[in-house]
CSV table of C-alpha atoms and ligand atoms in Angstrom, one decimal:
chain,number,residue,atom,x,y,z
A,781,MET,CA,126.6,-45.7,-69.7
A,782,ALA,CA,124.6,-43.8,-67.2
A,783,THR,CA,120.4,-43.7,-67.7
A,784,THR,CA,119.4,-40.5,-68.2
A,785,TYR,CA,116.1,-40.1,-66.6
A,786,ASP,CA,114.6,-38.0,-69.4
A,787,GLU,CA,111.1,-38.0,-71.0
A,788,ALA,CA,112.1,-40.5,-73.2
A,789,TRP,CA,113.0,-43.1,-70.5
A,790,PHE,CA,110.0,-42.7,-68.7
A,791,ALA,CA,107.7,-42.9,-71.5
A,792,SER,CA,109.3,-46.0,-72.3
A,793,ARG,CA,107.9,-47.1,-69.1
A,794,ALA,CA,104.3,-45.9,-69.5
A,795,SER,CA,101.5,-47.8,-70.5
A,796,ARG,CA,101.2,-48.6,-74.3
A,797,GLY,CA,98.7,-45.8,-75.2
A,798,VAL,CA,100.4,-43.3,-72.8
A,799,GLN,CA,104.1,-43.8,-75.0
A,800,GLY,CA,102.1,-42.6,-78.1
A,801,LEU,CA,100.1,-39.6,-76.4
A,802,ARG,CA,101.4,-36.1,-76.8
A,803,ALA,CA,100.0,-33.3,-74.3
A,804,TYR,CA,96.8,-31.2,-75.2
A,805,ASP,CA,98.0,-28.3,-76.8
A,806,PRO,CA,96.1,-25.2,-75.4
A,807,GLY,CA,97.2,-22.7,-78.5
A,808,HIS,CA,99.3,-19.9,-77.0
A,809,ASP,CA,101.3,-18.9,-74.1
A,810,LEU,CA,98.4,-16.7,-72.6
A,811,VAL,CA,100.2,-16.0,-69.2
A,812,ALA,CA,103.1,-14.6,-70.9
A,813,PHE,CA,100.7,-12.5,-73.0
A,814,ARG,CA,99.0,-11.4,-70.3
A,815,ARG,CA,102.3,-10.2,-68.4
A,816,LYS,CA,103.1,-8.5,-72.1
A,817,PHE,CA,99.8,-6.5,-72.8
A,818,GLY,CA,98.0,-6.6,-69.8
A,819,ASP,CA,94.7,-5.1,-70.1
A,820,MET,CA,95.2,-4.3,-73.9
A,821,LEU,CA,95.2,-8.0,-74.8
A,822,VAL,CA,92.4,-9.4,-76.7
A,823,GLU,CA,91.9,-13.2,-76.1
A,824,LEU,CA,90.0,-14.8,-78.8
A,825,GLY,CA,91.7,-18.3,-79.2
A,826,SER,CA,89.7,-20.1,-76.2
A,827,ASN,CA,85.8,-19.9,-76.8
A,828,GLU,CA,85.2,-18.2,-73.6
A,829,ASN,CA,82.8,-16.1,-72.7
A,830,PRO,CA,83.6,-12.5,-72.6
A,831,TYR,CA,80.7,-11.3,-70.2
A,832,GLY,CA,81.5,-13.7,-67.4
A,833,PRO,CA,79.1,-15.7,-65.4
A,834,SER,CA,75.9,-14.1,-63.6
A,835,PRO,CA,77.0,-12.0,-60.5
A,836,ALA,CA,75.5,-14.9,-58.5
A,837,ALA,CA,78.7,-16.9,-58.9
A,838,ARG,CA,80.4,-14.6,-57.3
A,839,MET,CA,78.0,-14.2,-54.2
A,840,ALA,CA,77.7,-18.1,-54.1
A,841,ILE,CA,81.7,-18.8,-53.9
A,842,LEU,CA,81.8,-15.7,-51.2
A,843,ASP,CA,79.3,-17.8,-49.2
A,844,GLN,CA,81.9,-20.9,-49.8
A,845,LEU,CA,85.0,-19.1,-47.9
A,846,HIS,CA,84.5,-19.8,-44.4
A,847,SER,CA,84.1,-23.4,-45.4
A,848,LEU,CA,87.5,-23.9,-47.4
A,849,HIS,CA,88.7,-26.8,-45.0
A,850,ARG,CA,85.8,-29.1,-45.5
A,851,TYR,CA,85.8,-31.6,-47.8
A,852,PRO,CA,82.7,-30.6,-50.8
A,853,ASP,CA,79.6,-32.8,-51.2
A,854,PRO,CA,81.5,-35.8,-52.8
A,855,LEU,CA,78.0,-36.5,-55.1
A,856,GLY,CA,77.4,-32.7,-55.9
A,857,LEU,CA,73.7,-33.7,-54.8
A,858,ASP,CA,72.6,-30.2,-55.2
A,859,LEU,CA,73.7,-29.2,-58.1
A,860,LYS,CA,72.5,-32.7,-59.6
A,861,ARG,CA,69.3,-32.0,-58.5
A,862,ALA,CA,69.0,-28.7,-59.8
A,863,LEU,CA,70.6,-30.4,-63.3
A,864,ALA,CA,68.0,-32.9,-63.3
A,865,ALA,CA,65.0,-30.9,-63.0
A,866,LYS,CA,66.3,-28.3,-65.8
A,867,HIS,CA,66.8,-31.3,-68.3
A,868,GLY,CA,63.9,-33.7,-67.2
A,869,VAL,CA,66.4,-36.6,-66.2
A,870,ASP,CA,66.6,-38.1,-63.1
A,871,VAL,CA,69.8,-37.5,-60.4
A,872,GLY,CA,71.0,-41.2,-61.2
A,873,GLN,CA,71.3,-39.8,-64.8
A,874,ILE,CA,73.5,-37.3,-63.9
A,875,LEU,CA,77.9,-37.3,-63.2
A,876,LEU,CA,80.0,-34.4,-62.7
A,877,GLY,CA,83.1,-33.8,-63.7
A,878,ASN,CA,86.1,-31.3,-63.3
A,879,GLY,CA,84.8,-29.8,-66.7
A,880,SER,CA,83.6,-31.7,-69.5
A,881,HIS,CA,87.5,-32.8,-70.7
A,882,GLU,CA,87.8,-35.0,-68.0
A,883,LEU,CA,84.4,-36.8,-68.4
A,884,LEU,CA,85.3,-37.6,-72.1
A,885,MET,CA,88.9,-39.1,-71.2
A,886,GLN,CA,87.0,-41.0,-68.4
A,887,LEU,CA,84.6,-42.3,-71.1
A,888,ALA,CA,87.5,-44.0,-73.0
A,889,GLN,CA,89.2,-44.8,-70.1
A,890,VAL,CA,86.0,-47.0,-69.2
A,891,PHE,CA,85.0,-48.3,-72.2
A,892,ALA,CA,88.1,-48.5,-74.6
A,893,GLY,CA,91.1,-50.2,-74.5
A,894,GLU,CA,93.8,-52.4,-76.4
A,895,GLY,CA,92.1,-54.0,-79.5
A,896,ASP,CA,89.0,-51.3,-79.6
A,897,GLU,CA,88.0,-48.9,-82.0
A,898,VAL,CA,86.9,-45.3,-81.2
A,899,VAL,CA,85.3,-43.7,-83.9
A,900,PHE,CA,85.2,-40.1,-84.7
A,901,SER,CA,85.0,-37.3,-87.4
A,902,ARG,CA,88.5,-35.3,-89.0
A,903,TYR,CA,88.2,-32.3,-87.1
A,904,GLY,CA,86.3,-33.4,-84.4
A,905,PHE,CA,87.3,-32.2,-80.9
A,906,ALA,CA,90.7,-32.5,-80.1
A,907,VAL,CA,89.9,-34.6,-77.1
A,908,PHE,CA,88.5,-37.4,-78.8
A,909,ALA,CA,92.0,-38.4,-80.2
A,910,LEU,CA,93.6,-37.8,-77.1
A,911,ALA,CA,91.2,-39.8,-75.2
A,912,THR,CA,91.2,-42.8,-77.2
A,913,GLN,CA,95.0,-42.9,-77.6
A,914,CYS,CA,95.3,-42.6,-73.6
A,915,ALA,CA,93.0,-45.8,-73.2
A,916,GLY,CA,95.3,-47.6,-75.5
A,917,ALA,CA,92.6,-47.8,-78.3
A,918,LYS,CA,92.5,-47.7,-82.1
A,919,ALA,CA,91.1,-44.0,-83.3
A,920,ARG,CA,88.7,-44.8,-86.4
A,921,VAL,CA,88.7,-40.8,-87.8
A,922,VAL,CA,85.7,-40.5,-90.3
A,923,GLU,CA,86.3,-38.2,-93.4
A,924,ALA,CA,84.1,-35.0,-92.9
A,925,LEU,CA,82.2,-33.3,-95.4
A,926,PRO,CA,84.1,-31.8,-98.1
A,927,ARG,CA,85.0,-27.8,-98.1
A,928,ASP,CA,82.8,-27.3,-100.9
A,929,HIS,CA,79.6,-29.1,-99.3
A,930,ALA,CA,76.8,-27.3,-100.0
A,931,THR,CA,75.1,-26.7,-96.4
A,932,MET,CA,77.7,-27.9,-94.2
A,933,PRO,CA,81.5,-27.5,-95.2
A,934,LEU,CA,83.6,-29.9,-92.8
A,935,GLY,CA,80.4,-30.8,-91.1
A,936,HIS,CA,80.4,-34.7,-89.7
A,937,ASP,CA,79.5,-36.9,-92.1
A,938,LEU,CA,77.0,-39.2,-90.2
A,939,ASP,CA,76.7,-41.3,-93.0
A,940,ALA,CA,80.0,-42.6,-92.9
A,941,ILE,CA,80.8,-42.2,-89.2
A,942,ALA,CA,77.8,-44.8,-88.6
A,943,ALA,CA,79.1,-47.3,-91.6
A,944,ALA,CA,82.5,-47.0,-89.9
A,945,VAL,CA,81.6,-48.8,-86.5
A,946,THR,CA,81.9,-52.0,-86.4
A,947,PRO,CA,81.7,-55.0,-83.7
A,948,VAL,CA,85.3,-53.9,-82.3
A,949,THR,CA,83.9,-50.3,-81.8
A,950,LYS,CA,83.6,-49.1,-78.1
A,951,LEU,CA,82.8,-45.8,-78.4
A,952,VAL,CA,81.5,-43.2,-80.6
A,953,TYR,CA,82.6,-39.4,-80.1
A,954,ILE,CA,80.4,-36.9,-81.8
A,955,ALA,CA,80.3,-33.1,-80.8
A,956,ASN,CA,77.3,-31.0,-82.0
A,957,PRO,CA,77.7,-28.2,-82.5
A,958,ASN,CA,81.5,-29.0,-83.4
A,959,ASN,CA,84.4,-27.5,-82.3
A,960,PRO,CA,86.9,-26.1,-84.3
A,961,THR,CA,84.7,-26.0,-87.3
A,962,GLY,CA,81.2,-24.6,-85.6
A,963,THR,CA,79.0,-26.8,-87.6
A,964,TRP,CA,76.0,-29.0,-86.6
A,965,PHE,CA,73.1,-31.0,-87.6
A,966,GLY,CA,69.6,-31.7,-86.6
A,967,ARG,CA,67.2,-34.1,-85.3
A,968,ASP,CA,66.2,-36.1,-88.3
A,969,ALA,CA,69.7,-36.6,-89.0
A,970,MET,CA,70.4,-37.7,-85.5
A,971,GLU,CA,67.6,-39.9,-85.6
A,972,VAL,CA,68.6,-41.7,-88.5
A,973,PHE,CA,72.0,-42.0,-87.4
A,974,LEU,CA,71.1,-43.2,-84.0
A,975,SER,CA,69.1,-46.0,-85.6
A,976,ARG,CA,71.8,-47.4,-87.4
A,977,ILE,CA,74.2,-47.7,-84.4
A,978,PRO,CA,74.4,-50.9,-82.7
A,979,GLY,CA,73.5,-50.9,-78.8
A,980,GLU,CA,76.8,-52.0,-78.0
A,981,ALA,CA,78.4,-49.0,-79.0
A,982,VAL,CA,78.4,-46.2,-76.5
A,983,VAL,CA,77.7,-42.9,-78.2
A,984,VAL,CA,78.7,-39.7,-76.8
A,985,PHE,CA,77.7,-36.3,-78.0
A,986,ASP,CA,79.2,-33.1,-77.0
A,987,GLU,CA,77.3,-30.3,-76.5
A,988,ALA,CA,79.6,-28.1,-75.2
A,989,TYR,CA,78.1,-25.4,-77.2
A,990,ALA,CA,74.3,-26.5,-77.0
A,991,GLU,CA,73.0,-23.6,-75.4
A,992,MET,CA,74.4,-21.2,-78.3
A,993,ALA,CA,72.9,-23.0,-81.5
A,994,ASN,CA,70.0,-20.9,-82.3
A,995,ALA,CA,69.4,-22.4,-86.2
A,996,PRO,CA,65.8,-23.7,-86.4
A,997,ASP,CA,67.1,-27.3,-87.4
A,998,TYR,CA,69.4,-27.6,-84.3
A,999,SER,CA,68.5,-29.9,-81.9
A,1000,SER,CA,70.3,-31.2,-78.5
A,1001,VAL,CA,70.1,-35.2,-78.6
A,1002,LEU,CA,68.8,-34.7,-75.1
A,1003,PRO,CA,65.1,-35.8,-76.3
A,1004,LEU,CA,66.2,-39.1,-77.7
A,1005,LEU,CA,68.1,-40.2,-74.3
A,1006,SER,CA,65.2,-42.1,-72.8
A,1007,ARG,CA,65.0,-44.3,-76.2
A,1008,HIS,CA,69.0,-45.0,-76.4
A,1009,PRO,CA,70.5,-46.6,-73.7
A,1010,ASN,CA,74.2,-46.2,-74.9
A,1011,LEU,CA,73.6,-42.5,-75.4
A,1012,VAL,CA,76.0,-40.2,-73.2
A,1013,VAL,CA,75.3,-36.2,-73.6
A,1014,THR,CA,78.2,-34.2,-71.9
A,1015,ARG,CA,77.2,-30.4,-71.5
A,1016,THR,CA,79.8,-27.8,-69.5
A,1017,PHE,CA,79.8,-24.7,-67.5
A,1018,SER,CA,82.7,-23.3,-69.4
A,1019,LYS,CA,81.2,-21.9,-72.1
A,1020,ALA,CA,77.5,-20.3,-72.3
A,1021,TYR,CA,77.6,-19.8,-68.4
A,1022,GLY,CA,81.0,-18.2,-68.1
A,1023,LEU,CA,82.7,-20.6,-65.9
A,1024,ALA,CA,85.7,-21.7,-67.6
A,1025,GLY,CA,88.2,-21.0,-64.9
A,1026,LEU,CA,85.9,-23.1,-62.2
A,1027,ARG,CA,86.1,-26.7,-64.3
A,1028,VAL,CA,82.5,-27.9,-64.0
A,1029,GLY,CA,81.1,-30.4,-66.4
A,1030,TYR,CA,78.6,-32.8,-66.6
A,1031,LEU,CA,77.3,-36.1,-68.3
A,1032,MET,CA,73.5,-37.4,-68.8
A,1033,ALA,CA,73.2,-41.3,-69.7
A,1034,ALA,CA,71.5,-44.4,-68.6
A,1035,PRO,CA,71.6,-45.0,-64.8
A,1036,GLY,CA,74.0,-48.0,-65.4
A,1037,LEU,CA,75.9,-46.2,-67.6
A,1038,VAL,CA,76.7,-43.4,-65.0
A,1039,ALA,CA,77.2,-46.1,-62.2
A,1040,VAL,CA,79.9,-47.7,-64.0
A,1041,MET,CA,81.5,-44.2,-64.8
A,1042,GLU,CA,81.4,-43.5,-60.4
A,1043,ARG,CA,83.8,-46.2,-60.3
A,1044,VAL,CA,86.7,-44.3,-61.9
A,1045,ARG,CA,85.6,-40.9,-60.6
A,1046,GLU,CA,88.1,-39.4,-58.5
A,1047,SER,CA,86.7,-38.6,-54.7
A,1048,PHE,CA,85.6,-35.0,-54.6
A,1049,ASN,CA,86.7,-34.4,-58.2
A,1050,VAL,CA,84.4,-30.9,-58.3
A,1051,ASN,CA,85.4,-28.1,-55.5
A,1052,GLY,CA,82.9,-26.7,-53.4
A,1053,PRO,CA,83.1,-23.0,-54.2
A,1054,ALA,CA,82.4,-24.6,-58.1
A,1055,LEU,CA,79.6,-26.7,-57.0
A,1056,ALA,CA,78.1,-23.4,-55.7
A,1057,ALA,CA,78.6,-21.0,-57.9
A,1058,CYS,CA,76.9,-23.6,-60.7
A,1059,GLU,CA,74.0,-24.0,-58.7
A,1060,ALA,CA,74.0,-19.9,-58.5
A,1061,VAL,CA,74.3,-19.5,-62.2
A,1062,LEU,CA,71.3,-22.0,-63.5
A,1063,ASP,CA,69.0,-20.0,-61.2
A,1064,ASP,CA,69.9,-16.7,-63.4
A,1065,THR,CA,68.2,-17.5,-66.7
A,1066,ALA,CA,68.0,-13.4,-67.5
A,1067,HIS,CA,71.8,-13.4,-67.5
A,1068,LEU,CA,72.5,-16.4,-69.5
A,1069,ARG,CA,69.5,-15.5,-72.1
A,1070,TRP,CA,71.5,-12.0,-71.9
A,1071,SER,CA,74.7,-13.5,-72.7
A,1072,LEU,CA,73.4,-15.5,-75.3
A,1073,ASP,CA,71.3,-12.9,-77.3
A,1074,ARG,CA,74.6,-10.6,-77.2
A,1075,ASN,CA,76.9,-14.0,-78.8
A,1076,ALA,CA,74.2,-14.4,-81.7
A,1077,THR,CA,73.8,-11.0,-82.3
A,1078,GLU,CA,77.9,-10.6,-82.2
A,1079,ARG,CA,78.2,-13.7,-84.3
A,1080,THR,CA,76.4,-12.6,-87.2
A,1081,SER,CA,78.0,-9.0,-87.3
A,1082,LEU,CA,81.7,-10.7,-86.9
A,1083,THR,CA,80.6,-13.1,-89.9
A,1084,GLU,CA,79.5,-10.2,-91.9
A,1085,ALA,CA,82.5,-8.0,-91.3
A,1086,LEU,CA,85.2,-11.2,-92.1
A,1087,GLN,CA,83.2,-11.9,-95.3
A,1088,GLU,CA,83.1,-8.1,-96.2
A,1089,ARG,CA,87.2,-8.6,-96.4
A,1090,ASN,CA,86.9,-11.5,-98.6
A,1091,LEU,CA,87.6,-14.3,-96.1
A,1092,ARG,CA,85.6,-17.4,-95.9
A,1093,VAL,CA,84.0,-17.8,-92.8
A,1094,TYR,CA,82.4,-21.5,-92.0
A,1095,PRO,CA,78.7,-21.7,-90.8
A,1096,SER,CA,78.7,-21.8,-86.9
A,1097,GLN,CA,76.4,-22.2,-84.3
A,1098,THR,CA,78.6,-21.8,-81.3
A,1099,ASN,CA,80.8,-18.4,-80.1
A,1100,PHE,CA,83.6,-19.0,-82.3
A,1101,VAL,CA,84.2,-18.6,-86.3
A,1102,LEU,CA,86.4,-21.0,-88.0
A,1103,VAL,CA,87.8,-18.5,-90.6
A,1104,GLU,CA,89.8,-19.3,-94.2
A,1105,PHE,CA,92.8,-17.0,-94.6
A,1106,GLY,CA,95.0,-18.8,-97.0
A,1107,PRO,CA,98.6,-19.2,-97.6
A,1108,ASN,CA,99.6,-16.5,-95.4
A,1109,THR,CA,97.7,-17.4,-92.2
A,1110,ALA,CA,100.9,-18.2,-89.8
A,1111,LEU,CA,102.1,-14.5,-90.9
A,1112,ILE,CA,98.8,-13.3,-90.1
A,1113,GLU,CA,98.5,-14.4,-87.1
A,1114,ALA,CA,101.7,-13.3,-85.6
A,1115,ALA,CA,100.9,-10.0,-86.9
A,1116,LEU,CA,97.7,-10.0,-85.0
A,1117,ILE,CA,99.7,-11.3,-81.8
A,1118,ALA,CA,102.3,-8.5,-82.3
A,1119,GLN,CA,99.4,-6.3,-81.9
A,1120,GLY,CA,98.0,-8.3,-78.5
A,1121,VAL,CA,95.5,-10.0,-80.5
A,1122,VAL,CA,95.3,-13.8,-79.9
A,1123,LEU,CA,93.4,-16.4,-82.3
A,1124,ARG,CA,93.6,-20.2,-82.0
A,1125,PRO,CA,95.8,-21.8,-84.9
A,1126,MET,CA,94.4,-24.8,-86.6
A,1127,GLY,CA,97.6,-26.6,-87.4
A,1128,GLY,CA,96.9,-29.2,-85.0
A,1129,TYR,CA,93.5,-30.0,-86.3
A,1130,GLY,CA,95.0,-30.3,-90.3
A,1131,LEU,CA,93.6,-26.8,-91.2
A,1132,GLY,CA,96.8,-24.7,-91.1
A,1133,ASP,CA,95.2,-22.1,-93.6
A,1134,CYS,CA,92.5,-21.6,-91.1
A,1135,LEU,CA,92.0,-19.4,-87.7
A,1136,ARG,CA,89.8,-20.0,-85.4
A,1137,ILE,CA,88.4,-16.9,-83.6
A,1138,THR,CA,86.0,-16.8,-80.7
A,1139,VAL,CA,83.0,-14.0,-80.6
A,1140,GLY,CA,84.2,-11.4,-77.9
A,1141,SER,CA,82.6,-8.5,-76.6
A,1142,HIS,CA,81.5,-6.1,-79.4
A,1143,GLU,CA,84.9,-3.6,-78.2
A,1144,GLU,CA,86.9,-7.1,-78.8
A,1145,ASN,CA,85.8,-8.0,-82.2
A,1146,LEU,CA,86.2,-4.2,-83.5
A,1147,ARG,CA,89.5,-4.5,-82.2
A,1148,LEU,CA,90.0,-7.8,-83.6
A,1149,LEU,CA,89.0,-5.8,-87.0
A,1150,ALA,CA,91.2,-2.7,-86.7
A,1151,ALA,CA,94.2,-5.1,-86.1
A,1152,LEU,CA,93.1,-7.1,-89.1
A,1153,ASP,CA,92.8,-4.1,-91.3
A,1154,LYS,CA,96.2,-3.0,-90.5
A,1155,VAL,CA,97.6,-6.6,-91.2
A,1156,ILE,CA,95.7,-6.8,-94.4
A,1157,ALA,CA,96.8,-3.5,-95.6
B,1968,PLP,C1,85.0,-25.9,-74.4
B,1968,PLP,C2,84.8,-27.3,-75.1
B,1968,PLP,C3,84.4,-28.3,-73.8
B,1968,PLP,C4,84.6,-28.2,-72.6
B,1968,PLP,O1,85.4,-28.4,-72.0
B,1968,PLP,P1,85.4,-28.5,-70.5
B,1968,PLP,O2,86.3,-29.5,-69.9
B,1968,PLP,O3,84.1,-28.2,-69.9
B,1968,PLP,O4,85.7,-26.6,-70.1
B,1968,PLP,C5,83.9,-29.7,-74.4
B,1968,PLP,N1,84.2,-30.0,-75.5
B,1968,PLP,C6,84.3,-29.4,-77.2
B,1968,PLP,C7,83.8,-29.5,-77.8
B,1968,PLP,C8,84.3,-27.9,-76.4
B,1968,PLP,O5,84.8,-27.0,-77.1
């Protein structure tokens, strides 16, 4: 019989990890929705910044248009210098990625393989499971705090995560605040947690939403970096800085860890216009402040509006909220899509009775609520 060179055949030729892998699920076919609804589409499914980047980003990119035939700086040194100054770390402690997604994948590629374990929380960011599987390592998924937890329902159970770390644990992934739950934890909890993790395990703190957190008990893990050489912090320009389309993220860690990560980095992984735009937006702190203030205001009012409709909204320190819609979630979601409002289904996370709603602009949030009222009625 002739061989069929289909996906199953090629999968059988793939490495063990990739054989068990499923491609990242981006949620919906947004390109098709954009074609159908045009400007009327309300995109609240991907946690993008509705206000866009500082206008300085566009000017910086225009300036790059005359040198598109040249490779960019392979090290992205100017951007690294700006980031080092901003965060109070050395240039050698920074690694740039084509989005932080790339860096999260490469961390597993570098530090975990067959026979190794990677620890992360249930409802942790989807890329953690993908990266682990791709590397051929074993995922140790730790139960999250229960839905009826008094202060942080669905939050990371740091005690249980620390207890799951064993001598075969190579990597621990933690998102603070976390996507898709929006949950977070503070400095004291972090210090206790890190004191319990052996130095042999690399601990990755994904802080994609750090800029948006304004709770008094939230803290970035960055101040602890110098005391814990096994600590990695990842950040992104996709969310608070409004540059999701350019794909730039970065990590901060001990120089030795960065040097080993450099070995697997693709040459020129961050393009020239993206490097220039990121440098430019770092300078415009006024725009960032304005956009973060608006997000905080809209997050509060959207949360209250949803609660007034008797929906359970989980606590969030991000630019999205996780909301319980009950047994009719799929029907409600479909009815919203029919009106051009796109949210993120949560079935893939095992939260099929919830939807994740990006905090949009004031107008977008009002349109979501109007569409929702039609559906509920
Ligand atoms: C959006 C997001 C990222 C950022 O991904 P990029 O590849 O930098 O766009 C990383 N981690 C979490 C938890 C996120 O939600």
